[in-house]
Amino acid sequence: MGASVQVPDGAAPAGIGSKTPSPGQETRRLAAAPAAGTGAPATLMTRLLAWLQEFTQFGLVGALAYVIDSGLFNLLQHGPMGVLAGHPNTANVISACVATCFSWVANRSWTYRGRTRESTAREALLFAFANAGGILITQFCLLFTHHILQLTGPLADNISAYVVGFALGTAFRFFFYHYVVFTGGAGVESR
């Protein structure tokens, strides 16, 4: 009788039970693999599609954060109780902090889930720094509108904070998240 071969659990000796990938599987594997020596994805299209998916997910999370931020701001500033009426900067900081907490959870668990770091505390600190930068941009827009342009109505507050400030802050956050905060995982990954 033949000699028996010892094989570790879960492994099969060469030629026995091993599968060769189908042409479609091999193509997907090669498209996601880095090009030799460059560290870049094999095709520009793969890279663009991954970036577009990230941007879309970031945009959806941002849209929800925008609704939370602007809704809470208007409720605090101009709502029935007017808790912070006449204090747009304070209302903006509170609403932005609540929206930031939502954004942290949603971006970490959905948009950048394949690129999170092992050190959650360090990532959270960088995320908070990115959002502080976005809040400062919005704060500057509000201060400019109130103190330079002398526009203090609800429409002026909303345009300065949630059109101009939010657009500039969002651009800053997107690039900061992509290049500084969520850089823990390997490049292109199936989400």
Short mmCIF file of N, CA and C in Angstrom, two decimals:
data_model
loop_
_atom_site.label_atom_id
_atom_site.label_comp_id
_atom_site.label_asym_id
_atom_site.label_seq_id
_atom_site.Cartn_x
_atom_site.Cartn_y
_atom_site.Cartn_z
N MET A 1 0.83 -1.18 0.00
CA MET A 1 0.00 0.00 0.00
C MET A 1 0.87 1.23 0.00
N GLY A 2 0.29 2.37 -0.35
CA GLY A 2 1.05 3.61 -0.48
C GLY A 2 1.33 4.25 0.87
N ALA A 3 2.31 5.11 0.88
CA ALA A 3 2.68 5.84 2.09
C ALA A 3 1.68 6.95 2.33
N SER A 4 1.38 7.21 3.60
CA SER A 4 0.46 8.30 3.91
C SER A 4 1.23 9.60 4.05
N VAL A 5 0.59 10.69 3.70
CA VAL A 5 1.21 12.00 3.76
C VAL A 5 0.55 12.80 4.87
N GLN A 6 1.33 13.39 5.75
CA GLN A 6 0.81 14.23 6.83
C GLN A 6 0.60 15.63 6.29
N VAL A 7 -0.62 16.15 6.40
CA VAL A 7 -0.97 17.47 5.91
C VAL A 7 -1.62 18.23 7.05
N PRO A 8 -1.19 19.48 7.33
CA PRO A 8 -1.83 20.26 8.39
C PRO A 8 -3.32 20.45 8.10
N ASP A 9 -4.11 20.62 9.19
CA ASP A 9 -5.54 20.84 9.04
C ASP A 9 -5.81 22.02 8.12
N GLY A 10 -6.77 21.87 7.22
CA GLY A 10 -7.19 22.94 6.33
C GLY A 10 -6.34 23.07 5.08
N ALA A 11 -5.24 22.31 4.98
CA ALA A 11 -4.39 22.41 3.81
C ALA A 11 -4.51 21.14 2.99
N ALA A 12 -4.37 21.26 1.70
CA ALA A 12 -4.40 20.09 0.83
C ALA A 12 -3.07 20.00 0.11
N PRO A 13 -2.54 18.78 -0.06
CA PRO A 13 -1.30 18.67 -0.80
C PRO A 13 -1.51 19.10 -2.24
N ALA A 14 -0.43 19.52 -2.86
CA ALA A 14 -0.49 20.01 -4.23
C ALA A 14 -1.14 18.97 -5.13
N GLY A 15 -2.08 19.41 -5.93
CA GLY A 15 -2.72 18.53 -6.88
C GLY A 15 -3.92 17.78 -6.32
N ILE A 16 -4.10 17.76 -4.99
CA ILE A 16 -5.23 17.05 -4.40
C ILE A 16 -6.20 18.07 -3.83
N GLY A 17 -7.35 18.16 -4.40
CA GLY A 17 -8.40 19.05 -3.89
C GLY A 17 -8.10 20.53 -4.07
N SER A 18 -7.02 20.89 -4.73
CA SER A 18 -6.75 22.31 -4.93
C SER A 18 -7.51 22.78 -6.16
N LYS A 19 -7.99 23.99 -6.09
CA LYS A 19 -8.78 24.54 -7.19
C LYS A 19 -7.97 25.60 -7.90
N THR A 20 -8.06 25.62 -9.17
CA THR A 20 -7.46 26.72 -9.92
C THR A 20 -8.56 27.75 -10.12
N PRO A 21 -8.21 29.02 -9.97
CA PRO A 21 -9.24 30.06 -10.11
C PRO A 21 -9.78 30.10 -11.54
N SER A 22 -11.06 30.42 -11.64
CA SER A 22 -11.67 30.60 -12.96
C SER A 22 -11.10 31.87 -13.57
N PRO A 23 -11.23 32.04 -14.88
CA PRO A 23 -10.70 33.26 -15.51
C PRO A 23 -11.26 34.54 -14.90
N GLY A 24 -12.54 34.55 -14.52
CA GLY A 24 -13.14 35.74 -13.92
C GLY A 24 -12.56 36.04 -12.56
N GLN A 25 -12.35 34.99 -11.75
CA GLN A 25 -11.75 35.18 -10.43
C GLN A 25 -10.33 35.70 -10.56
N GLU A 26 -9.58 35.14 -11.49
CA GLU A 26 -8.20 35.57 -11.69
C GLU A 26 -8.14 37.03 -12.13
N THR A 27 -9.05 37.46 -13.00
CA THR A 27 -9.09 38.84 -13.47
C THR A 27 -9.38 39.78 -12.31
N ARG A 28 -10.37 39.43 -11.46
CA ARG A 28 -10.69 40.28 -10.31
C ARG A 28 -9.51 40.38 -9.37
N ARG A 29 -8.81 39.24 -9.16
CA ARG A 29 -7.66 39.24 -8.26
C ARG A 29 -6.56 40.13 -8.81
N LEU A 30 -6.30 40.04 -10.10
CA LEU A 30 -5.25 40.85 -10.71
C LEU A 30 -5.62 42.33 -10.75
N ALA A 31 -6.91 42.64 -10.96
CA ALA A 31 -7.33 44.03 -11.02
C ALA A 31 -7.17 44.71 -9.66
N ALA A 32 -7.37 43.95 -8.58
CA ALA A 32 -7.26 44.52 -7.24
C ALA A 32 -5.83 44.49 -6.74
N ALA A 33 -4.97 43.68 -7.36
CA ALA A 33 -3.59 43.57 -6.90
C ALA A 33 -2.79 44.78 -7.37
N PRO A 34 -1.82 45.20 -6.58
CA PRO A 34 -0.97 46.31 -7.00
C PRO A 34 -0.11 45.93 -8.20
N ALA A 35 0.17 46.91 -9.04
CA ALA A 35 1.06 46.69 -10.16
C ALA A 35 2.46 46.46 -9.62
N ALA A 36 3.24 45.62 -10.25
CA ALA A 36 4.56 45.27 -9.77
C ALA A 36 5.45 46.50 -9.62
N GLY A 37 5.96 46.67 -8.41
CA GLY A 37 6.92 47.74 -8.15
C GLY A 37 6.33 49.12 -7.95
N THR A 38 5.04 49.32 -8.21
CA THR A 38 4.49 50.67 -8.11
C THR A 38 3.66 50.88 -6.86
N GLY A 39 3.08 49.82 -6.31
CA GLY A 39 2.20 49.97 -5.16
C GLY A 39 0.84 50.54 -5.54
N ALA A 40 0.61 50.77 -6.83
CA ALA A 40 -0.66 51.34 -7.30
C ALA A 40 -1.53 50.23 -7.87
N PRO A 41 -2.86 50.42 -7.87
CA PRO A 41 -3.73 49.42 -8.48
C PRO A 41 -3.38 49.19 -9.94
N ALA A 42 -3.72 48.01 -10.44
CA ALA A 42 -3.33 47.63 -11.80
C ALA A 42 -3.92 48.55 -12.86
N THR A 43 -5.14 49.06 -12.63
CA THR A 43 -5.74 49.90 -13.65
C THR A 43 -6.23 51.21 -13.06
N LEU A 44 -6.24 52.19 -13.88
CA LEU A 44 -6.76 53.50 -13.47
C LEU A 44 -8.25 53.40 -13.20
N MET A 45 -8.97 52.59 -13.99
CA MET A 45 -10.41 52.44 -13.82
C MET A 45 -10.74 51.86 -12.44
N THR A 46 -9.99 50.87 -11.99
CA THR A 46 -10.21 50.28 -10.67
C THR A 46 -10.04 51.34 -9.59
N ARG A 47 -9.03 52.12 -9.73
CA ARG A 47 -8.75 53.18 -8.76
C ARG A 47 -9.84 54.24 -8.76
N LEU A 48 -10.28 54.65 -9.94
CA LEU A 48 -11.35 55.65 -10.05
C LEU A 48 -12.66 55.15 -9.47
N LEU A 49 -12.99 53.89 -9.73
CA LEU A 49 -14.23 53.32 -9.20
C LEU A 49 -14.19 53.24 -7.67
N ALA A 50 -13.05 52.86 -7.12
CA ALA A 50 -12.91 52.80 -5.65
C ALA A 50 -13.04 54.21 -5.06
N TRP A 51 -12.42 55.19 -5.70
CA TRP A 51 -12.49 56.56 -5.22
C TRP A 51 -13.92 57.10 -5.33
N LEU A 52 -14.60 56.77 -6.41
CA LEU A 52 -15.99 57.20 -6.60
C LEU A 52 -16.90 56.58 -5.55
N GLN A 53 -16.70 55.31 -5.25
CA GLN A 53 -17.50 54.65 -4.22
C GLN A 53 -17.26 55.31 -2.86
N GLU A 54 -16.01 55.57 -2.54
CA GLU A 54 -15.67 56.24 -1.28
C GLU A 54 -16.31 57.63 -1.21
N PHE A 55 -16.21 58.37 -2.29
CA PHE A 55 -16.77 59.72 -2.34
C PHE A 55 -18.29 59.69 -2.19
N THR A 56 -18.94 58.71 -2.82
CA THR A 56 -20.40 58.58 -2.74
C THR A 56 -20.83 58.25 -1.31
N GLN A 57 -20.16 57.29 -0.70
CA GLN A 57 -20.50 56.93 0.68
C GLN A 57 -20.23 58.10 1.63
N PHE A 58 -19.09 58.77 1.44
CA PHE A 58 -18.77 59.95 2.24
C PHE A 58 -19.86 61.01 2.06
N GLY A 59 -20.32 61.19 0.83
CA GLY A 59 -21.36 62.17 0.54
C GLY A 59 -22.69 61.84 1.20
N LEU A 60 -23.06 60.56 1.20
CA LEU A 60 -24.31 60.16 1.84
C LEU A 60 -24.25 60.36 3.36
N VAL A 61 -23.13 59.98 3.95
CA VAL A 61 -22.96 60.22 5.40
C VAL A 61 -22.97 61.72 5.66
N GLY A 62 -22.28 62.46 4.82
CA GLY A 62 -22.24 63.92 4.97
C GLY A 62 -23.61 64.56 4.83
N ALA A 63 -24.42 64.04 3.91
CA ALA A 63 -25.78 64.59 3.73
C ALA A 63 -26.61 64.38 4.98
N LEU A 64 -26.52 63.20 5.57
CA LEU A 64 -27.25 62.95 6.81
C LEU A 64 -26.71 63.81 7.96
N ALA A 65 -25.39 63.95 8.02
CA ALA A 65 -24.80 64.81 9.05
C ALA A 65 -25.23 66.25 8.84
N TYR A 66 -25.35 66.66 7.59
CA TYR A 66 -25.81 68.01 7.26
C TYR A 66 -27.23 68.24 7.79
N VAL A 67 -28.10 67.27 7.58
CA VAL A 67 -29.49 67.39 8.06
C VAL A 67 -29.50 67.50 9.59
N ILE A 68 -28.71 66.67 10.25
CA ILE A 68 -28.62 66.72 11.72
C ILE A 68 -28.08 68.06 12.17
N ASP A 69 -26.98 68.48 11.55
CA ASP A 69 -26.31 69.73 11.94
C ASP A 69 -27.21 70.95 11.70
N SER A 70 -27.71 71.11 10.49
CA SER A 70 -28.52 72.29 10.17
C SER A 70 -29.86 72.28 10.91
N GLY A 71 -30.45 71.09 11.06
CA GLY A 71 -31.73 70.99 11.77
C GLY A 71 -31.59 71.36 13.23
N LEU A 72 -30.56 70.83 13.88
CA LEU A 72 -30.35 71.15 15.30
C LEU A 72 -29.96 72.62 15.48
N PHE A 73 -29.13 73.14 14.56
CA PHE A 73 -28.75 74.56 14.62
C PHE A 73 -29.99 75.45 14.57
N ASN A 74 -30.85 75.19 13.60
CA ASN A 74 -32.05 76.01 13.45
C ASN A 74 -33.02 75.84 14.62
N LEU A 75 -33.08 74.64 15.16
CA LEU A 75 -33.93 74.42 16.33
C LEU A 75 -33.40 75.21 17.54
N LEU A 76 -32.09 75.17 17.75
CA LEU A 76 -31.50 75.90 18.88
C LEU A 76 -31.53 77.41 18.68
N GLN A 77 -31.31 77.85 17.46
CA GLN A 77 -31.19 79.27 17.16
C GLN A 77 -32.53 79.95 16.88
N HIS A 78 -33.35 79.31 16.09
CA HIS A 78 -34.58 79.96 15.61
C HIS A 78 -35.84 79.16 15.92
N GLY A 79 -35.72 78.10 16.70
CA GLY A 79 -36.85 77.22 16.99
C GLY A 79 -37.86 77.85 17.95
N PRO A 80 -38.90 77.10 18.28
CA PRO A 80 -39.97 77.63 19.13
C PRO A 80 -39.48 78.11 20.49
N MET A 81 -38.51 77.42 21.06
CA MET A 81 -38.00 77.83 22.36
C MET A 81 -36.85 78.84 22.21
N GLY A 82 -36.19 78.82 21.06
CA GLY A 82 -35.08 79.74 20.83
C GLY A 82 -34.03 79.69 21.92
N VAL A 83 -33.67 78.49 22.34
CA VAL A 83 -32.75 78.29 23.46
C VAL A 83 -31.47 79.11 23.31
N LEU A 84 -30.94 79.14 22.10
CA LEU A 84 -29.70 79.88 21.86
C LEU A 84 -29.90 81.02 20.86
N ALA A 85 -31.07 81.63 20.88
CA ALA A 85 -31.35 82.77 19.98
C ALA A 85 -30.33 83.87 20.23
N GLY A 86 -29.77 84.37 19.15
CA GLY A 86 -28.77 85.43 19.28
C GLY A 86 -27.36 84.92 19.53
N HIS A 87 -27.20 83.61 19.58
CA HIS A 87 -25.88 83.01 19.80
C HIS A 87 -25.60 81.98 18.71
N PRO A 88 -25.42 82.43 17.46
CA PRO A 88 -25.28 81.48 16.36
C PRO A 88 -24.04 80.61 16.45
N ASN A 89 -22.95 81.18 16.98
CA ASN A 89 -21.71 80.40 17.06
C ASN A 89 -21.85 79.26 18.06
N THR A 90 -22.48 79.52 19.20
CA THR A 90 -22.69 78.47 20.21
C THR A 90 -23.62 77.39 19.67
N ALA A 91 -24.70 77.80 19.02
CA ALA A 91 -25.63 76.84 18.43
C ALA A 91 -24.94 75.99 17.38
N ASN A 92 -24.06 76.62 16.59
CA ASN A 92 -23.34 75.89 15.55
C ASN A 92 -22.37 74.88 16.14
N VAL A 93 -21.67 75.24 17.19
CA VAL A 93 -20.72 74.31 17.81
C VAL A 93 -21.46 73.09 18.36
N ILE A 94 -22.58 73.30 19.04
CA ILE A 94 -23.35 72.19 19.60
C ILE A 94 -23.89 71.29 18.49
N SER A 95 -24.50 71.89 17.48
CA SER A 95 -25.06 71.07 16.40
C SER A 95 -23.97 70.34 15.63
N ALA A 96 -22.84 70.99 15.44
CA ALA A 96 -21.72 70.35 14.72
C ALA A 96 -21.14 69.20 15.52
N CYS A 97 -21.07 69.32 16.82
CA CYS A 97 -20.56 68.22 17.66
C CYS A 97 -21.46 67.00 17.60
N VAL A 98 -22.76 67.21 17.62
CA VAL A 98 -23.71 66.09 17.51
C VAL A 98 -23.57 65.44 16.13
N ALA A 99 -23.51 66.24 15.09
CA ALA A 99 -23.37 65.71 13.73
C ALA A 99 -22.03 64.99 13.56
N THR A 100 -20.99 65.48 14.22
CA THR A 100 -19.67 64.85 14.15
C THR A 100 -19.68 63.46 14.78
N CYS A 101 -20.37 63.32 15.89
CA CYS A 101 -20.47 61.99 16.52
C CYS A 101 -21.16 61.01 15.58
N PHE A 102 -22.24 61.45 14.95
CA PHE A 102 -22.92 60.60 13.97
C PHE A 102 -21.97 60.26 12.82
N SER A 103 -21.28 61.26 12.31
CA SER A 103 -20.38 61.08 11.17
C SER A 103 -19.25 60.11 11.49
N TRP A 104 -18.71 60.19 12.70
CA TRP A 104 -17.62 59.30 13.12
C TRP A 104 -18.07 57.84 13.03
N VAL A 105 -19.22 57.55 13.62
CA VAL A 105 -19.73 56.18 13.63
C VAL A 105 -20.03 55.71 12.20
N ALA A 106 -20.71 56.52 11.43
CA ALA A 106 -21.11 56.12 10.08
C ALA A 106 -19.91 55.97 9.14
N ASN A 107 -18.97 56.91 9.17
CA ASN A 107 -17.80 56.81 8.30
C ASN A 107 -16.91 55.64 8.69
N ARG A 108 -16.71 55.44 9.98
CA ARG A 108 -15.84 54.36 10.43
C ARG A 108 -16.44 53.00 10.12
N SER A 109 -17.74 52.85 10.31
CA SER A 109 -18.34 51.54 10.11
C SER A 109 -18.83 51.28 8.68
N TRP A 110 -18.91 52.30 7.84
CA TRP A 110 -19.39 52.08 6.48
C TRP A 110 -18.43 52.60 5.42
N THR A 111 -18.22 53.90 5.36
CA THR A 111 -17.42 54.48 4.28
C THR A 111 -15.98 53.96 4.27
N TYR A 112 -15.33 53.97 5.42
CA TYR A 112 -13.91 53.62 5.49
C TYR A 112 -13.67 52.32 6.26
N ARG A 113 -14.63 51.43 6.29
CA ARG A 113 -14.51 50.24 7.13
C ARG A 113 -13.31 49.37 6.77
N GLY A 114 -12.88 49.35 5.55
CA GLY A 114 -11.71 48.57 5.16
C GLY A 114 -10.40 49.29 5.37
N ARG A 115 -10.46 50.54 5.83
CA ARG A 115 -9.24 51.34 5.97
C ARG A 115 -9.06 51.88 7.39
N THR A 116 -9.75 51.31 8.36
CA THR A 116 -9.63 51.81 9.72
C THR A 116 -8.32 51.34 10.33
N ARG A 117 -7.87 52.07 11.32
CA ARG A 117 -6.62 51.75 11.99
C ARG A 117 -6.88 50.82 13.16
N GLU A 118 -5.82 50.18 13.61
CA GLU A 118 -5.94 49.35 14.80
C GLU A 118 -6.07 50.21 16.04
N SER A 119 -5.46 51.38 16.02
CA SER A 119 -5.53 52.30 17.15
C SER A 119 -6.75 53.21 16.98
N THR A 120 -7.86 52.79 17.55
CA THR A 120 -9.09 53.56 17.44
C THR A 120 -8.95 54.93 18.09
N ALA A 121 -8.23 55.00 19.20
CA ALA A 121 -8.07 56.29 19.89
C ALA A 121 -7.31 57.29 19.02
N ARG A 122 -6.26 56.84 18.35
CA ARG A 122 -5.50 57.74 17.47
C ARG A 122 -6.36 58.20 16.29
N GLU A 123 -7.11 57.25 15.73
CA GLU A 123 -7.99 57.56 14.62
C GLU A 123 -9.07 58.56 15.05
N ALA A 124 -9.63 58.35 16.23
CA ALA A 124 -10.66 59.26 16.75
C ALA A 124 -10.10 60.65 16.97
N LEU A 125 -8.86 60.73 17.46
CA LEU A 125 -8.22 62.03 17.67
C LEU A 125 -8.01 62.76 16.34
N LEU A 126 -7.55 62.04 15.33
CA LEU A 126 -7.38 62.65 14.00
C LEU A 126 -8.72 63.06 13.40
N PHE A 127 -9.74 62.22 13.60
CA PHE A 127 -11.09 62.54 13.12
C PHE A 127 -11.61 63.81 13.79
N ALA A 128 -11.41 63.91 15.10
CA ALA A 128 -11.84 65.10 15.84
C ALA A 128 -11.09 66.33 15.35
N PHE A 129 -9.80 66.17 15.06
CA PHE A 129 -9.01 67.29 14.55
C PHE A 129 -9.54 67.75 13.19
N ALA A 130 -9.87 66.79 12.32
CA ALA A 130 -10.41 67.13 10.99
C ALA A 130 -11.73 67.88 11.14
N ASN A 131 -12.57 67.43 12.05
CA ASN A 131 -13.87 68.07 12.23
C ASN A 131 -13.74 69.41 12.93
N ALA A 132 -12.75 69.56 13.80
CA ALA A 132 -12.49 70.87 14.41
C ALA A 132 -12.10 71.86 13.33
N GLY A 133 -11.30 71.40 12.37
CA GLY A 133 -10.93 72.27 11.25
C GLY A 133 -12.16 72.67 10.44
N GLY A 134 -13.06 71.72 10.19
CA GLY A 134 -14.30 72.03 9.47
C GLY A 134 -15.19 72.99 10.24
N ILE A 135 -15.26 72.81 11.57
CA ILE A 135 -16.06 73.71 12.41
C ILE A 135 -15.46 75.11 12.41
N LEU A 136 -14.14 75.20 12.47
CA LEU A 136 -13.49 76.52 12.44
C LEU A 136 -13.76 77.24 11.12
N ILE A 137 -13.78 76.50 10.03
CA ILE A 137 -14.10 77.11 8.74
C ILE A 137 -15.53 77.67 8.77
N THR A 138 -16.47 76.89 9.29
CA THR A 138 -17.86 77.35 9.39
C THR A 138 -17.98 78.54 10.34
N GLN A 139 -17.26 78.47 11.46
CA GLN A 139 -17.29 79.57 12.43
C GLN A 139 -16.78 80.86 11.80
N PHE A 140 -15.71 80.75 11.02
CA PHE A 140 -15.18 81.93 10.34
C PHE A 140 -16.23 82.52 9.40
N CYS A 141 -16.93 81.66 8.67
CA CYS A 141 -17.98 82.15 7.75
C CYS A 141 -19.09 82.87 8.51
N LEU A 142 -19.51 82.33 9.65
CA LEU A 142 -20.53 82.98 10.48
C LEU A 142 -20.03 84.32 11.03
N LEU A 143 -18.82 84.32 11.54
CA LEU A 143 -18.26 85.57 12.09
C LEU A 143 -18.14 86.63 11.00
N PHE A 144 -17.68 86.22 9.84
CA PHE A 144 -17.54 87.15 8.72
C PHE A 144 -18.89 87.75 8.35
N THR A 145 -19.91 86.89 8.26
CA THR A 145 -21.25 87.36 7.90
C THR A 145 -21.82 88.31 8.94
N HIS A 146 -21.66 87.98 10.21
CA HIS A 146 -22.22 88.80 11.29
C HIS A 146 -21.45 90.11 11.50
N HIS A 147 -20.11 90.01 11.55
CA HIS A 147 -19.32 91.17 11.96
C HIS A 147 -18.76 92.01 10.82
N ILE A 148 -18.57 91.44 9.66
CA ILE A 148 -18.06 92.21 8.52
C ILE A 148 -19.20 92.65 7.62
N LEU A 149 -20.06 91.70 7.26
CA LEU A 149 -21.16 92.02 6.36
C LEU A 149 -22.38 92.58 7.09
N GLN A 150 -22.41 92.43 8.41
CA GLN A 150 -23.52 92.91 9.25
C GLN A 150 -24.86 92.28 8.87
N LEU A 151 -24.83 91.02 8.47
CA LEU A 151 -26.04 90.28 8.13
C LEU A 151 -26.30 89.29 9.27
N THR A 152 -27.44 89.46 9.97
CA THR A 152 -27.68 88.66 11.17
C THR A 152 -28.99 87.88 11.15
N GLY A 153 -29.68 87.83 10.05
CA GLY A 153 -30.96 87.12 9.98
C GLY A 153 -30.80 85.62 9.78
N PRO A 154 -31.89 84.90 9.91
CA PRO A 154 -31.85 83.44 9.72
C PRO A 154 -31.34 83.02 8.33
N LEU A 155 -31.73 83.74 7.29
CA LEU A 155 -31.27 83.39 5.95
C LEU A 155 -29.76 83.58 5.83
N ALA A 156 -29.24 84.70 6.35
CA ALA A 156 -27.79 84.95 6.30
C ALA A 156 -27.04 83.90 7.11
N ASP A 157 -27.58 83.53 8.29
CA ASP A 157 -26.93 82.50 9.12
C ASP A 157 -26.85 81.18 8.37
N ASN A 158 -27.95 80.80 7.74
CA ASN A 158 -27.98 79.51 7.04
C ASN A 158 -27.10 79.50 5.79
N ILE A 159 -27.07 80.60 5.05
CA ILE A 159 -26.22 80.64 3.87
C ILE A 159 -24.75 80.61 4.26
N SER A 160 -24.38 81.41 5.27
CA SER A 160 -22.96 81.45 5.65
C SER A 160 -22.51 80.15 6.29
N ALA A 161 -23.34 79.56 7.15
CA ALA A 161 -22.93 78.34 7.84
C ALA A 161 -23.15 77.08 7.01
N TYR A 162 -24.31 76.98 6.35
CA TYR A 162 -24.69 75.71 5.74
C TYR A 162 -24.64 75.67 4.22
N VAL A 163 -24.17 76.74 3.61
CA VAL A 163 -23.89 76.69 2.18
C VAL A 163 -22.39 76.90 2.00
N VAL A 164 -21.91 78.09 2.33
CA VAL A 164 -20.49 78.41 2.13
C VAL A 164 -19.61 77.64 3.11
N GLY A 165 -19.88 77.78 4.41
CA GLY A 165 -19.06 77.13 5.42
C GLY A 165 -19.07 75.62 5.33
N PHE A 166 -20.24 75.05 5.11
CA PHE A 166 -20.35 73.60 5.02
C PHE A 166 -19.63 73.06 3.79
N ALA A 167 -19.73 73.76 2.66
CA ALA A 167 -19.05 73.31 1.44
C ALA A 167 -17.53 73.33 1.62
N LEU A 168 -17.01 74.42 2.16
CA LEU A 168 -15.57 74.51 2.38
C LEU A 168 -15.10 73.50 3.43
N GLY A 169 -15.86 73.37 4.51
CA GLY A 169 -15.51 72.41 5.55
C GLY A 169 -15.57 70.97 5.08
N THR A 170 -16.54 70.65 4.23
CA THR A 170 -16.69 69.30 3.70
C THR A 170 -15.52 68.94 2.79
N ALA A 171 -15.09 69.86 1.95
CA ALA A 171 -13.93 69.60 1.10
C ALA A 171 -12.70 69.34 1.96
N PHE A 172 -12.50 70.15 2.99
CA PHE A 172 -11.37 69.96 3.90
C PHE A 172 -11.45 68.58 4.57
N ARG A 173 -12.63 68.21 5.07
CA ARG A 173 -12.80 66.93 5.77
C ARG A 173 -12.55 65.74 4.85
N PHE A 174 -13.08 65.80 3.63
CA PHE A 174 -12.92 64.67 2.72
C PHE A 174 -11.45 64.36 2.49
N PHE A 175 -10.67 65.37 2.16
CA PHE A 175 -9.26 65.13 1.90
C PHE A 175 -8.51 64.74 3.16
N PHE A 176 -8.87 65.30 4.29
CA PHE A 176 -8.22 64.96 5.54
C PHE A 176 -8.54 63.52 5.94
N TYR A 177 -9.80 63.11 5.80
CA TYR A 177 -10.17 61.72 6.11
C TYR A 177 -9.41 60.76 5.20
N HIS A 178 -9.41 61.05 3.91
CA HIS A 178 -8.82 60.14 2.93
C HIS A 178 -7.31 59.99 3.11
N TYR A 179 -6.62 61.10 3.32
CA TYR A 179 -5.16 61.06 3.35
C TYR A 179 -4.53 61.00 4.74
N VAL A 180 -5.30 61.30 5.80
CA VAL A 180 -4.71 61.32 7.13
C VAL A 180 -5.41 60.38 8.11
N VAL A 181 -6.72 60.42 8.18
CA VAL A 181 -7.44 59.68 9.22
C VAL A 181 -7.59 58.20 8.90
N PHE A 182 -8.24 57.86 7.80
CA PHE A 182 -8.54 56.48 7.48
C PHE A 182 -7.52 55.92 6.49
N THR A 183 -6.33 55.61 6.98
CA THR A 183 -5.26 55.11 6.12
C THR A 183 -4.74 53.77 6.61
N GLY A 184 -5.50 53.07 7.45
CA GLY A 184 -5.01 51.86 8.09
C GLY A 184 -5.05 50.61 7.23
N GLY A 185 -5.98 50.47 6.30
CA GLY A 185 -6.11 49.23 5.53
C GLY A 185 -5.38 49.32 4.21
N ALA A 186 -5.35 48.21 3.54
CA ALA A 186 -4.69 48.15 2.24
C ALA A 186 -5.61 48.75 1.19
N GLY A 187 -5.05 49.54 0.32
CA GLY A 187 -5.65 50.20 -0.84
C GLY A 187 -7.07 49.85 -1.21
N VAL A 188 -7.27 49.20 -2.34
CA VAL A 188 -8.60 48.91 -2.87
C VAL A 188 -9.07 47.61 -2.26
N GLU A 189 -10.24 47.65 -1.67
CA GLU A 189 -10.77 46.47 -1.01
C GLU A 189 -12.25 46.36 -1.31
N SER A 190 -12.74 45.17 -1.46
CA SER A 190 -14.18 44.99 -1.70
C SER A 190 -14.94 45.40 -0.47
N ARG A 191 -15.95 46.24 -0.64
CA ARG A 191 -16.68 46.75 0.51
C ARG A 191 -17.96 46.01 0.64
#
